[in-house]
CSV table of C-alpha atoms in Angstrom, one decimal:
chain,number,residue,atom,x,y,z
I,1,MET,CA,134.8,117.8,190.3
I,2,LYS,CA,131.1,117.2,190.8
I,3,LYS,CA,130.4,120.5,189.0
I,4,ILE,CA,132.5,119.3,186.0
I,5,ILE,CA,130.8,115.9,186.0
I,6,SER,CA,127.4,117.6,186.1
I,7,VAL,CA,128.3,119.9,183.2
I,8,LEU,CA,129.5,117.0,181.1
I,9,SER,CA,126.4,115.0,181.9
I,10,SER,CA,124.2,117.9,180.8
I,11,LEU,CA,126.2,118.3,177.6
I,12,ALA,CA,125.8,114.6,177.0
I,13,VAL,CA,122.0,114.8,177.4
I,14,LEU,CA,121.8,117.8,175.1
I,15,ILE,CA,123.9,116.0,172.4
I,16,ALA,CA,121.8,112.9,172.8
I,17,LEU,CA,118.6,114.9,172.4
I,18,ALA,CA,120.0,116.9,169.4
I,19,LEU,CA,121.2,113.9,167.4
I,20,PRO,CA,117.8,112.5,166.6
I,21,CYS,CA,116.6,116.0,165.5
I,22,PHE,CA,119.7,116.3,163.3
I,23,ALA,CA,119.1,112.9,161.8
I,24,LEU,CA,115.4,113.7,161.0
I,25,ASN,CA,116.6,116.8,159.1
I,26,MET,CA,119.1,115.0,157.0
I,27,PRO,CA,118.1,115.2,153.3
I,28,ALA,CA,116.7,112.0,151.9
I,29,TYR,CA,118.4,111.0,148.6
I,30,VAL,CA,116.3,109.0,146.2
I,31,PRO,CA,117.5,107.5,142.9
I,32,HIS,CA,115.8,108.0,139.5
I,33,ASN,CA,116.7,106.7,136.1
I,34,PHE,CA,116.7,109.3,133.5
I,35,THR,CA,117.0,109.3,129.7
I,36,VAL,CA,119.3,111.9,128.4
I,37,LEU,CA,117.5,114.0,125.8
I,38,TRP,CA,120.2,116.6,125.2
I,39,SER,CA,123.4,117.7,126.8
I,40,GLU,CA,126.0,120.5,126.5
I,41,ALA,CA,129.5,120.5,127.8
I,42,ARG,CA,130.4,123.8,129.4
I,43,GLU,CA,133.6,125.1,131.0
I,44,ASP,CA,132.5,124.3,134.6
I,45,GLY,CA,130.1,121.4,134.1
I,46,LEU,CA,127.6,119.5,132.0
I,47,SER,CA,124.1,120.9,131.3
I,48,LEU,CA,121.5,118.1,130.8
I,49,ILE,CA,117.9,117.9,129.6
I,50,LEU,CA,116.5,114.6,131.0
I,51,HIS,CA,113.3,112.7,131.1
I,52,GLY,CA,112.2,110.6,134.0
I,53,LYS,CA,109.0,108.4,134.0
I,54,ASP,CA,107.8,109.9,137.3
I,55,LEU,CA,109.2,113.4,136.9
I,56,GLY,CA,108.7,114.2,133.2
I,57,VAL,CA,111.1,116.6,131.5
I,58,CYS,CA,113.9,117.7,133.9
I,59,GLU,CA,117.0,119.8,133.9
I,60,ALA,CA,120.2,119.1,135.8
I,61,PHE,CA,123.7,120.6,135.9
I,62,LEU,CA,126.6,118.3,136.8
I,63,ASP,CA,129.6,120.4,138.1
I,64,TYR,CA,132.8,118.7,137.1
I,65,ASP,CA,134.2,119.4,140.6
I,66,GLY,CA,130.9,118.5,142.3
I,67,ASP,CA,130.9,116.6,145.6
I,68,TYR,CA,129.2,113.5,144.4
I,69,GLU,CA,130.2,110.0,143.3
I,70,ILE,CA,130.4,109.0,139.7
I,71,SER,CA,130.1,105.3,138.9
I,72,VAL,CA,129.6,102.9,135.9
I,73,ASP,CA,128.0,99.5,136.1
I,74,GLU,CA,130.6,96.8,135.7
I,75,THR,CA,128.3,93.8,136.2
I,76,GLU,CA,127.4,91.6,133.3
I,77,PRO,CA,124.4,93.1,131.5
I,78,ALA,CA,121.2,91.2,131.3
I,79,GLU,CA,119.6,90.3,128.0
I,80,GLY,CA,117.9,93.3,126.5
I,81,ALA,CA,120.1,95.8,128.4
I,82,ALA,CA,121.9,98.7,126.8
I,83,PRO,CA,125.1,97.8,124.9
I,84,ILE,CA,128.3,97.9,126.9
I,85,ASN,CA,129.9,100.4,124.6
I,86,THR,CA,126.9,102.8,125.1
I,87,VAL,CA,127.2,102.7,128.9
I,88,LYS,CA,131.0,103.1,129.0
I,89,LYS,CA,130.8,105.8,126.3
I,90,GLY,CA,128.5,107.9,128.6
I,91,TYR,CA,130.8,107.5,131.6
I,92,ASP,CA,133.9,108.3,129.6
I,93,ALA,CA,132.2,111.4,128.1
I,94,PHE,CA,131.5,112.9,131.5
I,95,ILE,CA,134.9,112.1,132.9
I,96,ASN,CA,136.5,113.8,129.8
I,97,HIS,CA,134.2,116.8,130.1
I,98,GLN,CA,132.3,116.0,126.9
I,99,ARG,CA,128.6,115.9,126.1
I,100,ILE,CA,126.6,112.7,126.8
I,101,GLU,CA,124.8,111.3,123.8
I,102,ALA,CA,121.0,111.5,123.7
I,103,GLY,CA,119.4,108.1,124.5
I,104,THR,CA,121.9,107.3,127.3
I,105,VAL,CA,120.3,106.3,130.6
I,106,ILE,CA,121.8,107.7,133.8
I,107,SER,CA,120.9,107.2,137.4
I,108,ILE,CA,120.9,110.2,139.7
I,109,TYR,CA,120.6,110.3,143.5
I,110,HIS,CA,119.1,113.6,144.5
I,111,SER,CA,117.0,115.1,147.3
I,112,VAL,CA,115.5,118.2,145.6
I,113,VAL,CA,113.1,118.6,142.7
I,114,ALA,CA,112.4,122.2,142.1
I,115,ASP,CA,108.8,123.0,141.1
I,116,SER,CA,109.4,124.4,137.6
I,117,TYR,CA,109.3,123.6,133.9
I,118,PRO,CA,111.5,121.8,133.3
I,119,ALA,CA,111.8,120.4,136.8
I,120,GLN,CA,115.2,121.2,138.4
I,121,ILE,CA,117.1,118.3,139.8
I,122,LYS,CA,119.3,119.6,142.6
I,123,ASP,CA,121.3,118.5,145.6
I,124,ILE,CA,122.8,115.5,143.7
I,125,SER,CA,124.8,112.9,145.7
I,126,GLU,CA,125.6,110.3,143.1
I,127,VAL,CA,125.5,109.8,139.3
I,128,GLY,CA,125.7,106.4,137.8
I,129,PHE,CA,125.7,104.8,134.3
I,130,PRO,CA,123.7,101.6,134.6
I,131,TYR,CA,123.0,98.8,132.1
I,132,HIS,CA,119.5,100.0,131.3
I,133,ARG,CA,118.1,100.8,127.9
I,134,THR,CA,115.6,103.6,127.6
I,135,ASP,CA,112.0,102.6,126.5
I,136,MET,CA,111.6,106.0,124.8
I,137,THR,CA,111.8,106.2,121.0
I,138,ALA,CA,113.8,108.9,119.2
I,139,ASP,CA,110.5,110.4,117.9
I,140,GLU,CA,109.1,110.7,121.4
I,141,ALA,CA,112.3,112.3,122.7
I,142,GLU,CA,112.3,114.8,119.8
I,143,GLU,CA,108.6,115.7,120.5
I,144,LEU,CA,109.5,116.6,124.1
I,145,LEU,CA,112.5,118.7,123.0
I,146,ASP,CA,110.3,120.5,120.5
I,147,GLY,CA,107.8,121.3,123.3
I,148,LEU,CA,110.7,122.7,125.4
I,149,THR,CA,112.0,124.8,122.5
I,150,GLU,CA,108.5,126.2,121.9
I,151,PHE,CA,108.2,126.9,125.6
I,152,ASN,CA,111.4,128.9,126.1
I,153,GLY,CA,111.6,130.2,122.5
I,154,GLU,CA,115.4,130.5,122.7
I,155,LYS,CA,117.1,127.2,122.0
I,156,LYS,CA,116.6,124.4,119.5
I,157,PHE,CA,117.4,121.1,121.0
I,158,VAL,CA,118.4,118.6,118.3
I,159,ILE,CA,119.1,114.9,118.4
I,160,ASP,CA,121.8,113.9,115.8
I,161,ASP,CA,121.0,111.1,113.4
I,162,SER,CA,123.8,109.0,114.9
I,163,GLU,CA,122.3,109.4,118.3
I,164,ARG,CA,118.9,108.0,117.1
I,165,LEU,CA,120.5,104.6,117.1
I,166,ASN,CA,120.8,104.8,120.9
I,167,PHE,CA,117.0,104.7,121.1
I,168,PRO,CA,114.8,101.6,120.6
I,169,VAL,CA,112.1,101.5,117.9
I,170,ARG,CA,108.4,101.0,118.7
I,171,LYS,CA,106.6,99.3,115.8
I,172,GLU,CA,103.8,96.9,115.1
I,173,TYR,CA,104.3,93.3,113.9
I,174,THR,CA,101.9,90.4,113.3
I,175,LEU,CA,102.4,87.3,115.5
I,176,LEU,CA,102.2,84.5,112.9
I,177,SER,CA,102.8,81.5,115.3
I,178,SER,CA,103.9,80.5,118.8
I,179,LYS,CA,104.8,77.4,120.7
I,180,PHE,CA,106.0,76.2,124.1
I,181,ASP,CA,108.7,73.5,124.2
I,182,GLU,CA,108.0,71.2,127.1
I,183,ASN,CA,111.5,69.7,126.9
I,184,SER,CA,113.5,72.9,126.9
I,185,GLY,CA,110.9,75.0,128.8
I,186,GLU,CA,111.2,77.7,126.2
I,187,TYR,CA,108.4,79.7,124.7
I,188,SER,CA,109.1,80.9,121.1
I,189,THR,CA,107.3,83.4,118.9
I,190,LEU,CA,107.3,84.2,115.2
I,191,PHE,CA,106.8,87.8,114.3
I,192,SER,CA,106.5,89.3,110.8
I,193,ASP,CA,106.0,92.6,108.9
I,194,TYR,CA,106.3,93.6,105.3
I,195,THR,CA,107.0,96.7,103.3
I,196,VAL,CA,105.3,97.5,99.9
I,197,TYR,CA,107.7,99.1,97.4
I,198,TYR,CA,107.6,100.0,93.7
I,199,SER,CA,110.0,98.3,91.3
I,200,VAL,CA,111.2,100.5,88.5
I,201,ALA,CA,112.4,97.4,86.6
I,202,ASP,CA,109.0,95.9,85.8
I,203,ASP,CA,106.7,98.8,86.8
I,204,SER,CA,104.9,97.0,89.6
I,205,THR,CA,104.6,97.1,93.4
I,206,LYS,CA,106.0,94.3,95.5
I,207,LYS,CA,106.3,93.2,99.1
I,208,ILE,CA,109.5,92.4,101.1
I,209,TYR,CA,109.0,90.5,104.3
I,210,LEU,CA,110.8,90.7,107.6
I,211,THR,CA,110.0,87.5,109.5
I,212,PHE,CA,112.0,86.5,112.6
I,213,ASP,CA,111.7,84.0,115.5
I,214,LYS,CA,112.3,85.1,119.1
I,215,ARG,CA,112.5,83.1,122.3
I,216,ALA,CA,110.5,84.8,125.1
I,217,ALA,CA,113.3,84.8,127.7
I,218,GLY,CA,114.3,88.3,128.8
I,219,ILE,CA,111.3,90.0,127.1
I,220,GLU,CA,108.6,91.9,128.9
I,221,PHE,CA,105.1,90.9,127.8
I,222,SER,CA,102.1,93.1,128.4
I,223,SER,CA,98.6,93.9,127.1
I,224,ASP,CA,97.0,97.1,125.8
I,225,GLY,CA,94.1,96.4,128.3
I,226,THR,CA,91.6,95.3,125.7
I,227,ASP,CA,89.8,92.0,125.8
I,228,ARG,CA,91.8,90.7,122.8
I,229,GLY,CA,95.1,91.9,124.2
I,230,ASN,CA,94.3,90.4,127.7
I,231,ALA,CA,93.3,87.1,126.1
I,232,ALA,CA,96.6,86.9,124.2
I,233,LEU,CA,98.6,87.8,127.4
I,234,GLU,CA,96.7,85.1,129.3
I,235,ALA,CA,97.5,82.5,126.6
I,236,TYR,CA,101.2,83.4,126.9
I,237,ASN,CA,101.2,83.3,130.7
I,238,ASN,CA,99.6,79.8,130.5
I,239,ARG,CA,102.1,78.7,127.9
I,240,GLU,CA,99.3,78.2,125.4
I,241,PRO,CA,99.5,79.2,121.7
I,242,ILE,CA,98.7,82.9,121.1
I,243,PRO,CA,96.1,83.4,118.4
I,244,ALA,CA,97.7,83.7,115.0
I,245,GLY,CA,97.3,87.1,113.5
I,246,THR,CA,97.6,88.9,116.9
I,247,VAL,CA,99.1,92.4,116.2
I,248,CYS,CA,101.8,93.2,118.7
I,249,GLU,CA,103.6,96.5,119.5
I,250,LEU,CA,107.3,95.6,119.8
I,251,LEU,CA,110.1,97.6,121.3
I,252,THR,CA,113.1,96.6,119.4
I,253,GLY,CA,116.7,97.6,118.7
I,254,SER,CA,117.3,100.0,115.8
I,255,THR,CA,119.2,97.6,113.6
I,256,VAL,CA,118.5,94.3,111.8
I,257,MET,CA,121.1,91.5,111.7
I,258,GLU,CA,121.5,90.5,108.1
I,259,THR,CA,121.1,86.7,108.7
I,260,TYR,CA,118.4,84.2,107.8
I,261,PRO,CA,116.1,84.4,109.5
I,262,PRO,CA,116.9,88.0,110.3
I,263,GLN,CA,117.3,88.9,113.9
I,264,LEU,CA,116.2,91.9,116.0
I,265,GLU,CA,116.7,92.7,119.6
I,266,VAL,CA,113.3,92.6,121.3
I,267,TYR,CA,112.9,94.2,124.7
I,268,ALA,CA,109.1,94.3,125.1
I,269,VAL,CA,106.0,93.0,123.5
I,270,LYS,CA,102.5,94.5,124.0
I,271,PHE,CA,99.5,92.5,122.7
I,272,THR,CA,96.9,94.7,121.1
I,273,TYR,CA,93.3,94.6,119.8
I,274,LYS,CA,94.3,95.8,116.3
I,275,PRO,CA,93.5,93.6,113.2
I,276,THR,CA,96.4,92.2,111.2
I,277,TRP,CA,97.2,93.3,107.6
I,278,TYR,CA,98.3,89.8,106.7
I,279,THR,CA,96.3,87.3,104.6
I,280,LEU,CA,96.3,83.7,105.7
I,281,GLU,CA,98.2,82.7,102.6
I,282,GLU,CA,101.0,85.2,103.4
I,283,ALA,CA,101.2,84.0,107.0
I,284,VAL,CA,101.3,80.3,106.0
I,285,SER,CA,104.0,81.0,103.4
I,286,GLU,CA,106.3,82.8,105.9
I,287,ILE,CA,105.8,80.1,108.6
I,288,GLU,CA,106.6,77.3,106.1
I,289,ASN,CA,109.7,79.1,104.9
I,290,ILE,CA,111.0,79.4,108.5
I,291,ASN,CA,110.1,75.7,109.3
I,292,GLU,CA,111.8,74.6,106.1
I,293,PHE,CA,115.0,76.5,107.0
I,294,PHE,CA,115.1,75.1,110.6
I,295,ALA,CA,114.1,71.6,109.4
I,296,THR,CA,113.5,70.0,112.9
I,297,GLY,CA,114.6,73.0,114.8
I,298,ARG,CA,111.5,75.1,115.4
I,299,ASP,CA,108.4,73.5,113.7
I,300,PHE,CA,106.1,76.5,114.3
I,301,PRO,CA,102.4,75.5,114.1
I,302,VAL,CA,100.8,76.5,110.8
I,303,PRO,CA,97.4,78.2,111.4
I,304,THR,CA,94.2,77.4,109.4
I,305,SER,CA,92.9,80.9,110.0
I,306,LEU,CA,93.9,84.3,111.4
I,307,SER,CA,92.3,86.0,114.4
I,308,ASP,CA,89.4,88.4,113.8
I,309,ASN,CA,88.3,87.2,110.4
I,310,ASP,CA,91.7,87.8,108.7
I,311,GLY,CA,91.9,91.3,110.1
I,312,VAL,CA,88.6,92.8,109.1
I,313,PRO,CA,87.0,94.1,112.4
I,314,SER,CA,83.3,93.8,112.8
I,315,TYR,CA,81.1,96.5,114.4
I,316,GLY,CA,77.7,95.2,115.2
I,317,GLY,CA,78.1,92.6,112.5
I,318,PHE,CA,79.2,95.2,109.9
I,319,PRO,CA,82.7,95.9,108.6
I,320,ALA,CA,84.4,99.2,109.5
I,321,SER,CA,83.2,101.5,106.8
I,322,ILE,CA,82.9,105.2,105.8
I,323,ALA,CA,80.2,106.7,103.4
I,324,TYR,CA,81.4,109.5,101.3
I,325,ASN,CA,80.0,111.2,98.1
I,326,GLY,CA,77.5,108.4,97.5
I,327,GLU,CA,80.0,105.6,97.9
I,328,VAL,CA,80.8,103.3,100.8
I,329,TYR,CA,84.5,102.5,101.6
I,330,LYS,CA,85.5,99.5,103.7
I,331,PHE,CA,88.6,99.2,105.9
I,332,ALA,CA,91.4,97.4,104.0
I,333,PRO,CA,93.8,96.3,106.7
I,334,GLU,CA,95.9,94.3,104.2
I,335,LEU,CA,97.3,97.6,102.9
I,336,GLY,CA,98.7,98.5,106.4
I,337,ASN,CA,99.0,102.0,107.7
I,338,VAL,CA,100.0,105.3,106.0
I,339,GLU,CA,103.5,106.0,107.3
I,340,MET,CA,104.2,109.7,107.2
I,341,PRO,CA,107.6,111.1,106.1
I,342,GLN,CA,109.5,112.6,109.0
I,343,GLY,CA,108.0,116.0,109.7
I,344,GLY,CA,105.1,115.4,107.3
I,345,GLU,CA,101.4,115.7,108.3
I,346,MET,CA,98.3,114.4,106.6
I,347,GLU,CA,95.8,117.1,105.8
I,348,ALA,CA,92.3,115.9,106.4
I,349,GLU,CA,89.6,116.8,103.8
I,350,GLY,CA,86.7,116.1,106.2
I,351,SER,CA,85.4,114.2,109.1
I,352,ALA,CA,82.7,111.5,109.5
I,353,ILE,CA,80.3,111.1,112.4
I,354,TYR,CA,79.2,107.9,114.0
I,355,VAL,CA,76.1,105.9,112.9
I,356,GLU,CA,75.1,102.4,113.8
I,357,GLY,CA,75.0,99.6,111.2
I,358,MET,CA,76.2,100.2,107.7
I,359,PRO,CA,76.8,103.9,106.9
I,360,SER,CA,75.0,105.3,103.8
I,361,GLU,CA,74.8,109.0,104.2
I,362,SER,CA,77.9,110.9,103.1
I,363,GLY,CA,80.2,111.9,106.1
I,364,THR,CA,79.2,109.0,108.4
I,365,GLN,CA,81.1,105.9,109.7
I,366,ASN,CA,80.3,103.0,112.0
I,367,PHE,CA,83.4,102.4,114.0
I,368,SER,CA,84.1,105.4,116.2
I,369,GLU,CA,81.8,107.4,118.4
I,370,ALA,CA,84.2,110.4,118.0
I,371,PRO,CA,84.4,112.1,114.6
I,372,VAL,CA,86.9,110.4,112.2
I,373,SER,CA,89.2,112.4,110.0
I,374,PHE,CA,89.6,111.2,106.4
I,375,ALA,CA,91.1,112.2,103.0
I,376,THR,CA,90.7,110.9,99.5
I,377,ALA,CA,93.3,108.6,98.0
I,378,ASN,CA,94.0,106.7,94.8
I,379,ILE,CA,94.4,103.0,95.3
I,380,ASN,CA,95.5,101.0,92.2
I,381,GLY,CA,93.9,103.5,89.9
I,382,LYS,CA,90.6,103.5,91.9
I,383,ASP,CA,89.2,106.1,94.3
I,384,GLY,CA,89.6,105.3,97.9
I,385,LEU,CA,90.0,106.9,101.3
I,386,VAL,CA,92.6,107.2,104.1
I,387,ALA,CA,91.1,107.6,107.5
I,388,VAL,CA,92.1,107.5,111.2
I,389,ILE,CA,91.3,104.0,112.7
I,390,PHE,CA,93.1,102.4,115.6
I,391,GLY,CA,94.9,105.7,116.1
I,392,GLU,CA,96.6,105.7,112.7
I,393,TRP,CA,95.9,106.7,109.1
I,394,ARG,CA,94.8,103.5,107.3
I,395,PHE,CA,93.4,102.7,103.8
I,396,PHE,CA,89.7,102.2,102.9
I,397,LYS,CA,88.7,100.6,99.6
I,398,ASN,CA,85.5,101.2,97.7
I,399,ILE,CA,83.2,98.3,98.9
I,400,ASN,CA,82.4,97.5,95.3
I,401,ASP,CA,86.1,96.8,94.7
I,402,ILE,CA,86.5,94.5,97.7
I,403,GLU,CA,84.9,91.4,96.1
I,404,ASP,CA,87.4,90.2,93.6
I,405,THR,CA,87.1,86.7,92.1
I,406,THR,CA,90.4,86.8,90.3
I,407,PRO,CA,92.6,83.8,91.4
I,408,PRO,CA,95.4,85.0,93.8
I,409,GLU,CA,98.2,84.1,91.4
I,410,GLU,CA,96.7,86.3,88.7
I,411,LYS,CA,96.0,89.4,90.8
I,412,PRO,CA,98.1,92.4,90.0
I,413,GLU,CA,100.1,94.1,92.9
I,414,GLU,CA,98.5,97.1,94.5
I,415,GLN,CA,99.7,100.6,93.6
I,416,ILE,CA,98.8,103.3,96.2
I,417,THR,CA,99.0,107.0,96.2
I,418,VAL,CA,97.6,109.5,98.7
I,419,PRO,CA,97.6,113.3,98.8
I,420,ASN,CA,101.1,114.6,99.4
I,421,PRO,CA,101.6,115.3,103.1
I,422,GLY,CA,105.1,116.5,102.8
I,423,LEU,CA,108.5,115.3,101.8
I,424,THR,CA,109.0,111.7,100.6
I,425,VAL,CA,112.0,109.7,99.5
I,426,THR,CA,112.8,108.7,96.0
I,427,GLU,CA,115.8,107.3,94.3
I,428,ASP,CA,118.2,109.6,92.5
I,429,GLY,CA,121.0,108.4,90.3
I,430,GLU,CA,122.7,105.1,89.8
I,431,ASP,CA,124.4,105.1,93.1
I,432,GLY,CA,121.2,104.7,95.0
I,433,ASP,CA,121.5,108.0,97.0
I,434,LEU,CA,118.2,109.1,98.6
I,435,THR,CA,117.1,112.7,98.1
I,436,ASP,CA,114.0,114.6,99.2
I,437,THR,CA,111.5,115.6,96.6
I,438,GLN,CA,108.1,117.0,96.7
I,439,PRO,CA,105.9,115.5,93.9
I,440,ASP,CA,102.2,116.2,93.3
I,441,GLU,CA,101.3,112.9,94.8
I,442,LEU,CA,103.1,110.8,97.4
I,443,ASN,CA,103.9,107.3,96.1
I,444,VAL,CA,105.3,104.3,97.7
I,445,PRO,CA,109.1,104.5,97.9
I,446,LEU,CA,111.0,103.7,94.7
I,447,ILE,CA,113.5,100.9,95.1
I,448,ASN,CA,115.1,99.2,92.1
I,449,ASP,CA,114.2,95.5,91.8
I,450,ILE,CA,117.8,94.1,91.7
I,451,ASP,CA,117.1,90.5,90.8
I,452,GLY,CA,113.7,91.0,89.0
I,453,ASP,CA,111.8,88.7,91.3
I,454,SER,CA,108.2,89.6,91.6
I,455,ASN,CA,107.9,88.8,95.3
I,456,PRO,CA,111.2,88.1,97.0
I,457,PRO,CA,110.8,85.5,99.8
I,458,THR,CA,112.0,86.1,103.4
I,459,GLY,CA,115.7,86.0,103.7
I,460,ASN,CA,116.5,87.1,100.1
I,461,ILE,CA,115.7,90.8,100.7
I,462,PHE,CA,118.9,91.9,102.3
I,463,PRO,CA,121.3,92.4,99.4
I,464,ALA,CA,118.6,94.9,98.0
I,465,LEU,CA,118.2,96.4,101.4
I,466,ALA,CA,121.9,97.0,101.8
I,467,LEU,CA,121.8,99.0,98.6
I,468,ALA,CA,118.6,100.8,99.4
I,469,GLY,CA,119.6,101.4,103.0
I,470,VAL,CA,118.9,99.1,106.0
I,471,ILE,CA,117.5,102.2,107.6
I,472,LEU,CA,114.2,101.4,105.8
I,473,TRP,CA,113.9,98.7,108.4
I,474,THR,CA,115.1,100.5,111.5
I,475,GLY,CA,112.4,103.1,111.7
I,476,CYS,CA,115.0,105.6,112.8
I,477,ALA,CA,114.7,108.0,109.8
I,478,ARG,CA,111.6,106.8,108.0
I,479,LYS,CA,110.5,109.0,105.1
I,480,SER,CA,108.2,106.7,103.2
I,481,ILE,CA,104.6,105.5,102.8
I,482,LYS,CA,104.5,102.0,104.1
I,483,LYS,CA,102.5,99.1,102.7
């Protein structure tokens, strides 16, 4: 009996010593949220191309008979979260052995990330479908897929047009006004943007405005790290008015609600250093329209000036300018940025190097220490330039054309053309179908002026937009020159 007890005691000691070692060698499962970039339903499982913030582009294979838990978030989604139908649709797709749409966010618990490109996600213990919306745009997702296609040279990963609606849109808006309500404890902001279009009816260009108010609750605010961006963020955190004219990068939903004022889902706001393309008169008009509609509801403060001298940045006391062929061209922020058609590229005609002060020698500029690409353009029948400033192609007018003493009510609308970078969108036929053409010059998009108004106010634009396609606002399939 003593021998038996001794043997059992020894075994107990060995087991006790072995258990900690076994526990230390247990795989550690960590969760990551991934955006689905592409998926393919196969006979035995689902092949996925994913993107994780910390892991980059990844690949995973979910065996239909795999030994892991599949779950879907059934809690009430927070404001700004992914729509319920998107979350449930992703879960149902996997259960029914169907592909998961691009733009869906899934949570994967795994213990292994193979060192490869794309990284291999292995040893999966749990897959969940949470109420999270990706902060990646469709264009960013397609760029990653194009890089993967180029790398393996075998497959072409494509995001369907319908799936683009699962992604948010990253776009710049001008903050016209803001206020904090002491009674309700709510901070409200008024954002705006406009599109320049050409009216066939009266042979002129016009502007249509998208101005909407947004309460700050549930929105993530940040700065681009510049002094101006940080100052705007500090003002918001202190519940002080944000300088009117602050340009913000918004992460929004891909659709616009056809109400007045129109409404967009806004998930994130980043304050930037960029100058606004609005004039003070335009800003005041839009604010007064909103205040008049709400009567005593909002009462957004009306500014007396916009930040940064109405959007014209100063470099050592001089405006951002480029000298070319004996002429000086000054940055014209009121014309906005050159928005390229999908897949189009601007072909630079030259580059300008940095000089201090006002540039005078051809091929010089005063706003970037790195060389600046530029190309010639025709602006309202006059020679101009398009050049890269603030990371985008923007318009530059001849400095001799800037000073215009014509009263605002008598000024003709701008007409803009730039060298053709690719396909653009024009109107074809009475039914308003949009077709790709390739003209000698790329003009602002043609949209029939339905009611003949020269400058439709905010809120009256949507019948025309419905005919021309609300997709002009969504940014999901833009093929136009903007502003």
